[in-house]
Every structure is written in structure tokens, then in C-alpha cells.
PDB file of C-alpha atoms in Angstrom:
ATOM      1  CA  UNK A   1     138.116  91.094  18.260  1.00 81.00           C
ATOM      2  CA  UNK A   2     137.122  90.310  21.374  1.00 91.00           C
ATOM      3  CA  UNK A   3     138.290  91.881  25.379  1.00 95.00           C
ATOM      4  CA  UNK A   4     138.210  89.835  28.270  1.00 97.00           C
ATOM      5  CA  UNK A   5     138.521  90.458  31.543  1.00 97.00           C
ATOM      6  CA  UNK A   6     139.826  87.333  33.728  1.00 98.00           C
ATOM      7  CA  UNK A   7     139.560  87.071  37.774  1.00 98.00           C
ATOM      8  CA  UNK A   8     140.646  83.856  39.287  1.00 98.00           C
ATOM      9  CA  UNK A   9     141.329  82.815  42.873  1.00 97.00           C
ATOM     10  CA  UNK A  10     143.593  80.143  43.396  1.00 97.00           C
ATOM     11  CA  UNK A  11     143.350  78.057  46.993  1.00 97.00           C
ATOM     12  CA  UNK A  12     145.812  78.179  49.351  1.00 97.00           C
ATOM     13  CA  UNK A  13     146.351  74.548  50.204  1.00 96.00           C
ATOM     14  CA  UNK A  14     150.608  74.887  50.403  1.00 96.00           C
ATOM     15  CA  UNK A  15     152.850  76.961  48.870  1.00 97.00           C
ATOM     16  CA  UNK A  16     154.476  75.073  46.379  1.00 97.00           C
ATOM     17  CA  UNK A  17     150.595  74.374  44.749  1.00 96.00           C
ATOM     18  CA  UNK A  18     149.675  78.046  44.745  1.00 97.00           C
ATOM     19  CA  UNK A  19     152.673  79.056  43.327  1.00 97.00           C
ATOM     20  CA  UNK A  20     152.966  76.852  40.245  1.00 97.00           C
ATOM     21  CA  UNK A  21     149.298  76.743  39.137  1.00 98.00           C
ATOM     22  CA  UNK A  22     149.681  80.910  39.746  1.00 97.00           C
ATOM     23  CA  UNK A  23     152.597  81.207  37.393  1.00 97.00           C
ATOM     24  CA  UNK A  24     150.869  78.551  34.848  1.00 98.00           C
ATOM     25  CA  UNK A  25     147.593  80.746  34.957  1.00 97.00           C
ATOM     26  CA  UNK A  26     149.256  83.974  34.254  1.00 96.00           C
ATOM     27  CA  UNK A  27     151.610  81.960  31.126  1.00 96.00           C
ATOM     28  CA  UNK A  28     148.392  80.863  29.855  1.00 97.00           C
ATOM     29  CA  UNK A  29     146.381  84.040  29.793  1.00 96.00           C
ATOM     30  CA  UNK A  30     149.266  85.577  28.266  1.00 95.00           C
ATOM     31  CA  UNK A  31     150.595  83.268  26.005  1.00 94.00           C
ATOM     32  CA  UNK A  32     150.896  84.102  22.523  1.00 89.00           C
ATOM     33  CA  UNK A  33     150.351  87.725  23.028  1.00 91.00           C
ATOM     34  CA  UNK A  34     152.426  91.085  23.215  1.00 90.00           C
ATOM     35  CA  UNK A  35     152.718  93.034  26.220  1.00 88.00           C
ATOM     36  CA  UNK A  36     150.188  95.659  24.375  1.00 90.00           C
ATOM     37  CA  UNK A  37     147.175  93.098  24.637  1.00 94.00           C
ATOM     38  CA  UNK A  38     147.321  92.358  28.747  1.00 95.00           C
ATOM     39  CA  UNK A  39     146.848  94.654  31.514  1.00 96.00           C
ATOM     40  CA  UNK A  40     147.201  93.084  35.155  1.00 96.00           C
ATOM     41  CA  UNK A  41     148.140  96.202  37.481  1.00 94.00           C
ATOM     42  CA  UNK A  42     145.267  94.539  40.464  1.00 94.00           C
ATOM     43  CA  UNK A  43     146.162  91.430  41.592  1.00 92.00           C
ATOM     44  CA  UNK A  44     144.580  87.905  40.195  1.00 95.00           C
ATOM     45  CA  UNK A  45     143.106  90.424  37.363  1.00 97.00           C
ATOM     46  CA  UNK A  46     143.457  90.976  33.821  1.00 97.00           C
ATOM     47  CA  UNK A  47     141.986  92.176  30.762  1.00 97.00           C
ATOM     48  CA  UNK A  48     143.312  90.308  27.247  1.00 97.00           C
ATOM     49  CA  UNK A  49     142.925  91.060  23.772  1.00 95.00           C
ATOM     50  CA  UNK A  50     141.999  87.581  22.436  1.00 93.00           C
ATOM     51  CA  UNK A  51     141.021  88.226  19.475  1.00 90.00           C
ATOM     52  CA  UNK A  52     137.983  85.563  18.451  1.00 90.00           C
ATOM     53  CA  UNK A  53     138.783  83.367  21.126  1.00 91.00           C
ATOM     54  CA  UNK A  54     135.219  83.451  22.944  1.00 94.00           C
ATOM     55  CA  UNK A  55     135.029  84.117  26.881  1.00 96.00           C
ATOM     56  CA  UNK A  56     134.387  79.951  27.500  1.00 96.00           C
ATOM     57  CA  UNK A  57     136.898  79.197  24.887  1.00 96.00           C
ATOM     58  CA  UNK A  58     139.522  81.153  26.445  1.00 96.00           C
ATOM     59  CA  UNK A  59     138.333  80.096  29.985  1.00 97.00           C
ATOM     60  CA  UNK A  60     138.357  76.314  29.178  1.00 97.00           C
ATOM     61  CA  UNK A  61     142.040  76.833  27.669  1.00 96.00           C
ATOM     62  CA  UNK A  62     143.412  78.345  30.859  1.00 97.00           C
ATOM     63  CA  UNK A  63     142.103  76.415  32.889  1.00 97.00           C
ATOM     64  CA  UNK A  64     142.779  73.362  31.177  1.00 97.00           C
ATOM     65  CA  UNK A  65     146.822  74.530  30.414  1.00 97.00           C
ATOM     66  CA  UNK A  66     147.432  76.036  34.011  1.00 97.00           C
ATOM     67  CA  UNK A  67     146.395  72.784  36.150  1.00 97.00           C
ATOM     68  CA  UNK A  68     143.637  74.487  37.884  1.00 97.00           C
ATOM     69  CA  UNK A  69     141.890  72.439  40.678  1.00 97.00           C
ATOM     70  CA  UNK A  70     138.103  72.515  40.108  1.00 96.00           C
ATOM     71  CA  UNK A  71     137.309  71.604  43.479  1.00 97.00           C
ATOM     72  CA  UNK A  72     139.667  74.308  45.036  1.00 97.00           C
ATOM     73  CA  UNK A  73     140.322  76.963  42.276  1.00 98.00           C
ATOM     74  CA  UNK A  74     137.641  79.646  40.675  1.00 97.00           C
ATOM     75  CA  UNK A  75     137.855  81.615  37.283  1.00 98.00           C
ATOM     76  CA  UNK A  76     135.559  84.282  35.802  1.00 98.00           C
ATOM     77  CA  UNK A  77     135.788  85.618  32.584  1.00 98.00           C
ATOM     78  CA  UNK A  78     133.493  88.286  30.897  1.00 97.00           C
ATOM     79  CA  UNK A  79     133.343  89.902  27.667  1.00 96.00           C
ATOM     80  CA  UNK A  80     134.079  93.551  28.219  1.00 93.00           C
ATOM     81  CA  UNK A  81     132.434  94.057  24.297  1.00 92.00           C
ATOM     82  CA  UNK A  82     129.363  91.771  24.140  1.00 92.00           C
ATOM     83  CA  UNK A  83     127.277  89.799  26.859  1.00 90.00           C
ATOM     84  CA  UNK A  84     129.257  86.915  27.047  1.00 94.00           C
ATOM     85  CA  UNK A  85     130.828  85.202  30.108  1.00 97.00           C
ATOM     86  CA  UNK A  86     132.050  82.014  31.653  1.00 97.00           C
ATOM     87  CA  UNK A  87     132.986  80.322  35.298  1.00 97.00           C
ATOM     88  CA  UNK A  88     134.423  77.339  36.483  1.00 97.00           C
ATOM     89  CA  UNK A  89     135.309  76.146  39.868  1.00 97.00           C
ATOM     90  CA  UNK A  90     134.542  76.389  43.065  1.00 96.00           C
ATOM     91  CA  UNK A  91     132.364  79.084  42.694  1.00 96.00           C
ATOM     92  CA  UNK A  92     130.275  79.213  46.093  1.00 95.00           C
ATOM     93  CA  UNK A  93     128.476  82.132  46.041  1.00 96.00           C
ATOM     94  CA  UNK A  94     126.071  81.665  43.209  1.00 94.00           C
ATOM     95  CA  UNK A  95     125.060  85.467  43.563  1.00 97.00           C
ATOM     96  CA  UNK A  96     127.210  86.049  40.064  1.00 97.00           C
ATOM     97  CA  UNK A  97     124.486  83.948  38.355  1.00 96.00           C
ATOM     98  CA  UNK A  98     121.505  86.407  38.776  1.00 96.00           C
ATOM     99  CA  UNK A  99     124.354  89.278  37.886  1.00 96.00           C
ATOM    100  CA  UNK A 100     125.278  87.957  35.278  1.00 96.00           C
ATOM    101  CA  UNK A 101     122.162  85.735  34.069  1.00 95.00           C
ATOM    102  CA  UNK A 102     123.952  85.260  30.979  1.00 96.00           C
ATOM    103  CA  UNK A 103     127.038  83.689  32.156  1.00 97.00           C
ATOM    104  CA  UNK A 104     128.208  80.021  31.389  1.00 96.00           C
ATOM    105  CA  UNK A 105     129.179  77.957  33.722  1.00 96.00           C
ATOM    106  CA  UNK A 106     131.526  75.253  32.544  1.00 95.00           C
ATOM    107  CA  UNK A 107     132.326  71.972  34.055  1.00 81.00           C
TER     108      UNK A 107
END
């Protein structure tokens, strides 16, 4: 069984985009699952009970299912049980990399 934690920052371009990929984000992390297998008490945070869903598995679903702009839009998702990570987006500040040297970075 795996636990993920999931950060994402959406871009700001107008409201009506920010608000419907944020809702479509937040479905898709928590679709499928009871309210005892999400936490998300700090904002565009959560940690998910996926069970074998792996970190880029999960990632590349949400992503894909929530509209997410690659060229505007950043998610990071990290297995709180194992070293296993993913990112996508506009991730600019490639620090995360040498953090994380094990993290995939999908496209």
C-alpha cells in the first residue's frame, strides 16, 4: 500500500482557469477514495492512500484527468513509504532534482 504526498501549484492566468483545473485536481486526487485515505488541512497539499498506484502512476492520472497546463501548472508527488517520486510541469527551480536525485520527471 502505498502514501503519497501531492503539492501542486496551479497558475494564475484568470479566474475561471484556476478555478476549474483546482476543483478537477482535488476530484482527481480524491476520487475513488473515502474521506479516511486524504488529508489536505495546508493548502495545494495532500497525502493519499493509493494503494499500488505508484507516485508517477498516480501523478500522470491527475494530471492527465484534471486538465493541468504543462507549460503553466507544477505537481510533485513523493512516496512517504519508499524512495519514489515524480514531477511534471513547469518546474523552474531544478533544485528538487539534487533533493530528491531519485525523482522522475515526467513529460
Amino acid at each position: 500500500m502505498a502514501t503519497l504526498t501531492v503539492s501542486f501549484d496551479i497558475h494564475y492566468d484568470n479566474e475561471a482557469n484556476y478555478d476549474r483545473i483546482y476543483k478537477a485536481l482535488q476530484e482527481a486526487i480524491k476520487k475513488g477514495r473515502s474521506n479516511a485515505q486524504w488529508w489536505a488541512e495546508t493548502t495545494s497539499f495532500y497525502i493519499v492512500d493509493v494503494g499500488n498506484e505508484s507516485a508517477s502512476t498516480f501523478l500522470s492520472r491527475i494530471v492527465r484527468e484534471s486538465g493541468a497546463r504543462r507549460a503553466m501548472d507544477k505537481v510533485v508527488v513523493l512516496d512517504v513509504n519508499s524512495k519514489s517520486a515524480a514531477r511534471w510541469g513547469n518546474i523552474q527551480d531544478t533544485t528538487i532534482d539534487s533533493l530528491v536525485p531519485f525523482i522522475q520527471k515526467l513529460s
